[in-house]
Every structure is written in C-alpha cells, then in structure tokens.
GROMACS .gro file of C-alpha atoms in nm:
model
  297
    1MET     CA    1  -0.616  -0.116   2.752
    2ASP     CA    2  -0.270  -0.100   2.596
    3HIS     CA    3  -0.353  -0.279   2.268
    4VAL     CA    4  -0.629  -0.273   2.011
    5LEU     CA    5  -0.752  -0.528   1.762
    6THR     CA    6  -0.915  -0.364   1.460
    7LEU     CA    7  -1.155  -0.561   1.244
    8ILE     CA    8  -1.221  -0.423   0.894
    9ALA     CA    9  -1.443  -0.556   0.617
   10PRO     CA   10  -1.627  -0.439   0.309
   11PRO     CA   11  -1.946  -0.248   0.411
   12GLY     CA   12  -2.185  -0.475   0.600
   13GLY     CA   13  -1.919  -0.739   0.658
   14ILE     CA   14  -1.889  -0.722   1.037
   15SER     CA   15  -2.165  -0.828   1.274
   16THR     CA   16  -2.191  -0.824   1.650
   17ALA     CA   17  -2.135  -1.199   1.638
   18THR     CA   18  -1.806  -1.140   1.455
   19LEU     CA   19  -1.689  -0.906   1.729
   20HIS     CA   20  -1.793  -1.152   2.000
   21ALA     CA   21  -1.605  -1.434   1.829
   22ALA     CA   22  -1.286  -1.227   1.818
   23ARG     CA   23  -1.327  -1.112   2.178
   24ASP     CA   24  -1.387  -1.467   2.299
   25ALA     CA   25  -1.073  -1.583   2.120
   26LEU     CA   26  -0.863  -1.324   2.303
   27ALA     CA   27  -1.029  -1.397   2.637
   28ALA     CA   28  -0.955  -1.767   2.595
   29LEU     CA   29  -0.585  -1.678   2.599
   30GLY     CA   30  -0.621  -1.474   2.916
   31ALA     CA   31  -0.653  -1.129   2.765
   32ALA     CA   32  -0.864  -0.863   2.931
   33THR     CA   33  -1.096  -0.707   2.674
   34GLY     CA   34  -1.285  -0.379   2.668
   35THR     CA   35  -1.604  -0.267   2.500
   36PRO     CA   36  -1.593  -0.281   2.119
   37ASP     CA   37  -1.593   0.058   1.950
   38TRP     CA   38  -1.750   0.093   1.604
   39LEU     CA   39  -1.543   0.311   1.370
   40ALA     CA   40  -1.794   0.257   1.089
   41PRO     CA   41  -2.118   0.063   1.145
   42ASP     CA   42  -2.086  -0.299   1.028
   43GLU     CA   43  -1.756  -0.214   0.852
   44ALA     CA   44  -1.483  -0.144   1.107
   45ALA     CA   45  -1.451  -0.177   1.483
   46ASP     CA   46  -1.183  -0.157   1.751
   47LEU     CA   47  -1.160  -0.419   2.025
   48PRO     CA   48  -0.936  -0.295   2.309
   49PHE     CA   49  -0.738  -0.559   2.497
   50SER     CA   50  -0.443  -0.606   2.730
   51GLY     CA   51  -0.237  -0.890   2.870
   52LEU     CA   52  -0.159  -1.039   2.529
   53ALA     CA   53   0.101  -0.961   2.263
   54ALA     CA   54  -0.028  -0.814   1.938
   55GLU     CA   55   0.104  -1.110   1.740
   56GLN     CA   56  -0.081  -1.357   1.963
   57ALA     CA   57  -0.404  -1.160   1.939
   58ASP     CA   58  -0.375  -1.139   1.562
   59ALA     CA   59  -0.320  -1.515   1.530
   60ALA     CA   60  -0.605  -1.602   1.767
   61ALA     CA   61  -0.852  -1.375   1.591
   62ARG     CA   62  -0.758  -1.517   1.250
   63VAL     CA   63  -0.828  -1.869   1.371
   64ALA     CA   64  -1.161  -1.762   1.523
   65LEU     CA   65  -1.270  -1.578   1.208
   66ALA     CA   66  -1.124  -1.820   0.955
   67GLY     CA   67  -1.313  -1.800   0.627
   68ALA     CA   68  -1.464  -1.459   0.697
   69ALA     CA   69  -1.379  -1.170   0.463
   70VAL     CA   70  -1.244  -0.965   0.752
   71ASP     CA   71  -0.906  -0.793   0.785
   72ILE     CA   72  -0.744  -0.806   1.127
   73ILE     CA   73  -0.480  -0.565   1.256
   74ALA     CA   74  -0.350  -0.585   1.614
   75GLN     CA   75  -0.117  -0.319   1.751
   76ALA     CA   76  -0.034  -0.103   2.051
   77SER     CA   77  -0.297   0.160   2.127
   78ALA     CA   78  -0.046   0.443   2.170
   79GLY     CA   79   0.081   0.623   1.862
   80ARG     CA   80  -0.167   0.474   1.615
   81ARG     CA   81  -0.203   0.787   1.406
   82LYS     CA   82   0.103   0.819   1.186
   83ARG     CA   83   0.280   1.134   1.074
   84LEU     CA   84   0.433   1.002   0.752
   85LEU     CA   85   0.269   0.794   0.480
   86ILE     CA   86   0.488   0.629   0.220
   87ALA     CA   87   0.297   0.436  -0.045
   88ASP     CA   88   0.376   0.219  -0.343
   89MET     CA   89   0.183   0.305  -0.660
   90ASP     CA   90   0.118   0.003  -0.883
   91SER     CA   91  -0.149  -0.234  -0.751
   92THR     CA   92  -0.166  -0.018  -0.439
   93ILE     CA   93  -0.267   0.341  -0.512
   94VAL     CA   94  -0.371   0.245  -0.865
   95THR     CA   95  -0.541  -0.082  -0.952
   96THR     CA   96  -0.299  -0.198  -1.220
   97GLU     CA   97   0.070  -0.247  -1.294
   98THR     CA   98   0.131   0.050  -1.523
   99LEU     CA   99   0.434  -0.110  -1.690
  100ASP     CA  100   0.225  -0.414  -1.781
  101GLU     CA  101  -0.049  -0.190  -1.920
  102LEU     CA  102   0.208   0.010  -2.117
  103ALA     CA  103   0.332  -0.317  -2.262
  104GLY     CA  104  -0.022  -0.382  -2.376
  105GLN     CA  105   0.017  -0.085  -2.609
  106ALA     CA  106   0.300  -0.276  -2.774
  107GLY     CA  107   0.107  -0.603  -2.785
  108ILE     CA  108   0.337  -0.779  -2.538
  109LYS     CA  109   0.147  -0.744  -2.210
  110ASP     CA  110   0.144  -1.116  -2.131
  111ARG     CA  111   0.520  -1.148  -2.177
  112ILE     CA  112   0.601  -0.853  -1.955
  113ALA     CA  113   0.331  -0.929  -1.697
  114ALA     CA  114   0.482  -1.275  -1.644
  115ILE     CA  115   0.815  -1.113  -1.552
  116THR     CA  116   0.642  -0.854  -1.331
  117LYS     CA  117   0.461  -1.126  -1.138
  118ARG     CA  118   0.783  -1.310  -1.062
  119ALA     CA  119   0.966  -0.990  -0.965
  120MET     CA  120   0.686  -0.877  -0.733
  121ASN     CA  121   0.686  -1.217  -0.563
  122GLY     CA  122   1.059  -1.189  -0.501
  123GLU     CA  123   1.164  -1.455  -0.752
  124LEU     CA  124   1.371  -1.215  -0.966
  125ASP     CA  125   1.609  -0.930  -0.893
  126PHE     CA  126   1.401  -0.614  -0.922
  127GLU     CA  127   1.659  -0.402  -1.104
  128GLY     CA  128   1.742  -0.668  -1.358
  129ALA     CA  129   1.376  -0.747  -1.419
  130LEU     CA  130   1.296  -0.379  -1.466
  131ARG     CA  131   1.574  -0.330  -1.721
  132GLU     CA  132   1.463  -0.642  -1.908
  133ARG     CA  133   1.101  -0.530  -1.930
  134VAL     CA  134   1.186  -0.173  -2.028
  135GLY     CA  135   1.421  -0.306  -2.297
  136MET     CA  136   1.128  -0.489  -2.455
  137LEU     CA  137   0.953  -0.153  -2.504
  138ALA     CA  138   1.226   0.002  -2.719
  139GLY     CA  139   1.073   0.196  -3.007
  140LEU     CA  140   0.729   0.235  -2.855
  141PRO     CA  141   0.589   0.585  -2.926
  142VAL     CA  142   0.578   0.801  -2.615
  143GLU     CA  143   0.209   0.869  -2.684
  144ALA     CA  144   0.148   0.516  -2.555
  145MET     CA  145   0.218   0.640  -2.203
  146GLN     CA  146  -0.065   0.894  -2.227
  147ARG     CA  147  -0.303   0.628  -2.357
  148THR     CA  148  -0.203   0.404  -2.067
  149TRP     CA  149  -0.259   0.686  -1.820
  150GLU     CA  150  -0.607   0.753  -1.953
  151GLU     CA  151  -0.700   0.392  -1.875
  152THR     CA  152  -0.546   0.389  -1.526
  153GLU     CA  153  -0.786   0.378  -1.231
  154LEU     CA  154  -0.729   0.470  -0.868
  155MET     CA  155  -0.768   0.211  -0.596
  156PRO     CA  156  -1.088   0.277  -0.397
  157GLY     CA  157  -1.009   0.479  -0.087
  158ALA     CA  158  -0.685   0.629  -0.221
  159ARG     CA  159  -0.808   0.988  -0.220
  160GLU     CA  160  -0.964   0.956   0.126
  161LEU     CA  161  -0.649   0.800   0.270
  162VAL     CA  162  -0.421   1.080   0.155
  163ALA     CA  163  -0.668   1.364   0.215
  164THR     CA  164  -0.740   1.250   0.570
  165MET     CA  165  -0.377   1.203   0.665
  166ARG     CA  166  -0.284   1.539   0.512
  167ALA     CA  167  -0.568   1.706   0.699
  168ASN     CA  168  -0.422   1.567   1.020
  169GLY     CA  169  -0.071   1.694   0.951
  170ALA     CA  170   0.093   1.389   0.795
  171ARG     CA  171   0.342   1.408   0.510
  172CYS     CA  172   0.240   1.184   0.221
  173ALA     CA  173   0.488   1.045  -0.032
  174LEU     CA  174   0.440   0.818  -0.331
  175VAL     CA  175   0.747   0.596  -0.374
  176SER     CA  176   0.741   0.362  -0.671
  177GLY     CA  177   0.957   0.134  -0.878
  178GLY     CA  178   0.743   0.259  -1.166
  179PHE     CA  179   0.792   0.574  -1.370
  180THR     CA  180   0.774   0.949  -1.318
  181PHE     CA  181   0.528   0.992  -1.605
  182PHE     CA  182   0.271   0.804  -1.399
  183THR     CA  183   0.374   0.888  -1.042
  184GLY     CA  184   0.364   1.260  -1.113
  185ARG     CA  185   0.008   1.234  -1.242
  186VAL     CA  186  -0.105   1.005  -0.963
  187ALA     CA  187   0.053   1.227  -0.698
  188ALA     CA  188  -0.124   1.535  -0.837
  189LEU     CA  189  -0.457   1.357  -0.868
  190VAL     CA  190  -0.455   1.198  -0.523
  191GLY     CA  191  -0.284   1.478  -0.333
  192PHE     CA  192   0.055   1.337  -0.232
  193HIS     CA  193   0.308   1.596  -0.125
  194GLU     CA  194   0.577   1.438  -0.341
  195HIS     CA  195   0.664   1.142  -0.560
  196HIS     CA  196   0.980   0.939  -0.617
  197SER     CA  197   1.023   0.685  -0.897
  198ASN     CA  198   1.219   0.593  -1.210
  199THR     CA  199   1.251   0.776  -1.542
  200LEU     CA  200   1.192   0.614  -1.880
  201LEU     CA  201   1.435   0.749  -2.138
  202GLU     CA  202   1.308   0.862  -2.475
  203ALA     CA  203   1.449   1.002  -2.798
  204GLU     CA  204   1.278   1.136  -3.108
  205GLY     CA  205   0.935   1.061  -2.967
  206ARG     CA  206   1.000   0.696  -2.884
  207LEU     CA  207   1.113   0.500  -2.581
  208THR     CA  208   1.479   0.402  -2.602
  209GLY     CA  209   1.437   0.082  -2.402
  210HIS     CA  210   1.643   0.223  -2.115
  211VAL     CA  211   1.571   0.363  -1.771
  212ALA     CA  212   1.775   0.638  -1.607
  213ASP     CA  213   2.018   0.549  -1.329
  214PRO     CA  214   2.006   0.504  -1.038
  215ILE     CA  215   1.707   0.272  -1.032
  216LEU     CA  216   1.467   0.319  -0.743
  217GLY     CA  217   1.409  -0.030  -0.611
  218ARG     CA  218   1.368  -0.219  -0.285
  219ASN     CA  219   1.654  -0.063  -0.089
  220ALA     CA  220   1.583   0.285  -0.223
  221LYS     CA  221   1.228   0.265  -0.089
  222LEU     CA  222   1.363   0.184   0.258
  223VAL     CA  223   1.620   0.463   0.232
  224THR     CA  224   1.346   0.708   0.131
  225LEU     CA  225   1.132   0.606   0.428
  226LYS     CA  226   1.420   0.666   0.667
  227ARG     CA  227   1.520   0.994   0.501
  228LEU     CA  228   1.170   1.142   0.508
  229ALA     CA  229   1.119   1.035   0.869
  230ALA     CA  230   1.445   1.207   0.962
  231GLU     CA  231   1.339   1.520   0.775
  232GLU     CA  232   1.015   1.522   0.974
  233GLY     CA  233   1.203   1.466   1.298
  234ILE     CA  234   1.008   1.150   1.380
  235GLY     CA  235   1.096   0.791   1.455
  236LEU     CA  236   1.003   0.506   1.226
  237ASP     CA  237   0.733   0.412   1.479
  238ALA     CA  238   0.541   0.720   1.359
  239THR     CA  239   0.539   0.608   0.995
  240LEU     CA  240   0.300   0.410   0.777
  241ALA     CA  241   0.420   0.219   0.470
  242VAL     CA  242   0.195   0.031   0.230
  243GLY     CA  243   0.264  -0.181  -0.077
  244ASP     CA  244   0.205  -0.516  -0.241
  245GLY     CA  245   0.529  -0.640  -0.394
  246ALA     CA  246   0.862  -0.781  -0.279
  247ASN     CA  247   1.032  -0.448  -0.350
  248ASP     CA  248   0.805  -0.296  -0.081
  249LEU     CA  249   0.887  -0.548   0.189
  250ASP     CA  250   1.182  -0.373   0.352
  251MET     CA  251   0.995  -0.046   0.399
  252ILE     CA  252   0.683  -0.233   0.519
  253GLN     CA  253   0.885  -0.419   0.781
  254ALA     CA  254   1.066  -0.103   0.895
  255ALA     CA  255   0.761   0.123   0.935
  256GLY     CA  256   0.571   0.159   1.259
  257LEU     CA  257   0.263   0.038   1.074
  258GLY     CA  258   0.362  -0.157   0.765
  259VAL     CA  259   0.073  -0.290   0.562
  260ALA     CA  260   0.080  -0.552   0.290
  261PHE     CA  261  -0.212  -0.443   0.072
  262ARG     CA  262  -0.371  -0.719  -0.136
  263ALA     CA  263  -0.015  -0.836  -0.151
  264LYS     CA  264   0.180  -1.111  -0.317
  265PRO     CA  265   0.203  -1.423  -0.095
  266VAL     CA  266   0.568  -1.373   0.002
  267VAL     CA  267   0.491  -1.016   0.115
  268ALA     CA  268   0.171  -1.100   0.304
  269ALA     CA  269   0.347  -1.382   0.488
  270ALA     CA  270   0.635  -1.159   0.601
  271SER     CA  271   0.431  -0.853   0.708
  272ARG     CA  272   0.292  -0.779   1.053
  273ALA     CA  273  -0.027  -0.629   0.911
  274ARG     CA  274  -0.213  -0.698   0.591
  275VAL     CA  275  -0.532  -0.592   0.414
  276ASP     CA  276  -0.681  -0.857   0.189
  277HIS     CA  277  -1.048  -0.759   0.174
  278GLY     CA  278  -1.094  -0.387   0.247
  279ASP     CA  279  -0.992  -0.092   0.033
  280LEU     CA  280  -0.738   0.176   0.123
  281ARG     CA  281  -0.972   0.326   0.381
  282ALA     CA  282  -0.868   0.028   0.592
  283LEU     CA  283  -0.543   0.212   0.662
  284LEU     CA  284  -0.742   0.492   0.820
  285PHE     CA  285  -0.946   0.254   1.033
  286ALA     CA  286  -0.621   0.090   1.142
  287GLN     CA  287  -0.510   0.430   1.273
  288GLY     CA  288  -0.832   0.471   1.470
  289TYR     CA  289  -1.002   0.721   1.240
  290ARG     CA  290  -1.381   0.709   1.241
  291VAL     CA  291  -1.560   0.721   0.909
  292GLY     CA  292  -1.702   1.063   1.004
  293GLU     CA  293  -1.344   1.197   1.027
  294PHE     CA  294  -1.252   1.100   0.672
  295ALA     CA  295  -1.169   1.391   0.442
  296ALA     CA  296  -1.297   1.386   0.087
  297GLY     CA  297  -1.020   1.359  -0.167
   0.00000   0.00000   0.00000
C-alpha cells in the first residue's frame, strides 16, 4: 500500500468501529485498504490504502467520522519519519502565548492578547503587531520575564516528541516569533538542538519597549526551515514543521509534513495536516512511531 491514513485521538478515543468507518469510507471511493495497524491501543492506528490521493482519503474520512474527537492525517507511506523538526513555541511547545503572559505582569494582558489573536489569525502584519505589543511593555522590570517563565507550562507530549526524534537522528529546532529569554529556556528543558527567536531590549533593569532587528517572523521561519534542511543535506520532504499561527503557515506548507497544531482557523484551513484533539505525541504517531518506541524526555 502506497499511502497510510493515521487516526489519532486522546487515550481510549478510537474503537474498532471507528477504524471500520474510516476504511469503509475509503473503500466506497474505490481505494484498496489493508489491515489496520495499532500504534497505541485505542489511541492511534494506521490504515494502509492505495488507489486514492491522500487529500481525497483525508476528506472522506473526515466526513465519515464527523463529530468524533479524532485527528486524521493521510500521506504517502514512504519517507514518513522525518530528519528535521522545526517547531513554533507559543501555543505549540508551551501552552500559552508568553508575550501575553508577560503583559499580565504589567496588568495589560487583555489589551495585548487581543492584538496577538488578530496577528496569529493573519489579520495584522506580524512585525508591526510585535513592535506595537512590545512598545506597550516599556518600563516593565526585567524580573517580570522570570516570573512569567516560572508560570509557563509545556504542552503535553513536547518532551517525548523531541526526545524520540533526537533518538532517531533528527535535528530539532525551536523557531519562534517570541523571545530568546523564553526560547532558550524551553529549548534546554525540552531538548531542542537549537533555538531561533527575537530579542527584547533592556536598559537599567527594565524593558525599553523595543525589539532587536531583524525581527524573526513569517518569512524568517520559512528561510530557517530551508537553511537547516540544506545544512542537513535533505530535501524539504524529509522535514516536519509544526505551529499554530499565521506566521507559521509558510513553513507548515513547505515542509514534507506540515502540521497545524490546535491552530487558528486560517492556519488549519490552509494546512494539509492538522491536530485538533491529540497532544504533541500525535506528530510521532503521524510518522509511524509506535508508543513503545517513544523516548522519555
């Protein structure tokens, strides 16, 4: 079988009936289907198929499983395991938007979060929105960043995702429109090989309200994906990119496996693969890893 449809859900979310419904939907369109293969009991399974494009299989399975809390990823069987991971940080590797949380230290979280939401949904220019939000933090003591960090939580599955891909020889990079203060700490905690982001400027123990140039935004994420792939001597088909906001969309669309993770509507609609229900371990299941192969982070 030259393609595979992977079904992923929170633990206990996939039944044999769910698999049969997906298989019947593919068969109804003339696809030949193989025996389902459980990657994790009742949580993730592969359904091999051929004779149908991945996009058609994805659409058919979504109709058949409409209303079920199941993520669906259809792709070619060959080359599923990727050799480069490039991941966004905010609302992807960590559960929050760190800039919004930092704004909470200044008592203006709601004001800044409203701008963040529009920027992440592609309604505002990322660079301009970033400069505007950072400007609103002028004078905030730098200690507020440490307090924000202490309240930051990792997304479930983040450590396993990076540890497993590293254990299998992949290069793992954190690439964020956020700030080095946070990406450096997240990269060290999770195990990324490297991190790339923006730098908040400070003077006399307070934020100046400015960010260092050049700003790492949407195009810079795509450029970083291409540069790291070239350094590894691999094609973009061997890369995995994951993120949730509009500034992630170009790298998601360019990667061999680009995943919109609990993404904003404009990003989910424009991505070939998305995860709405599972955690970051879903990216391992999508690559064909069995739960027994996961490395502890």
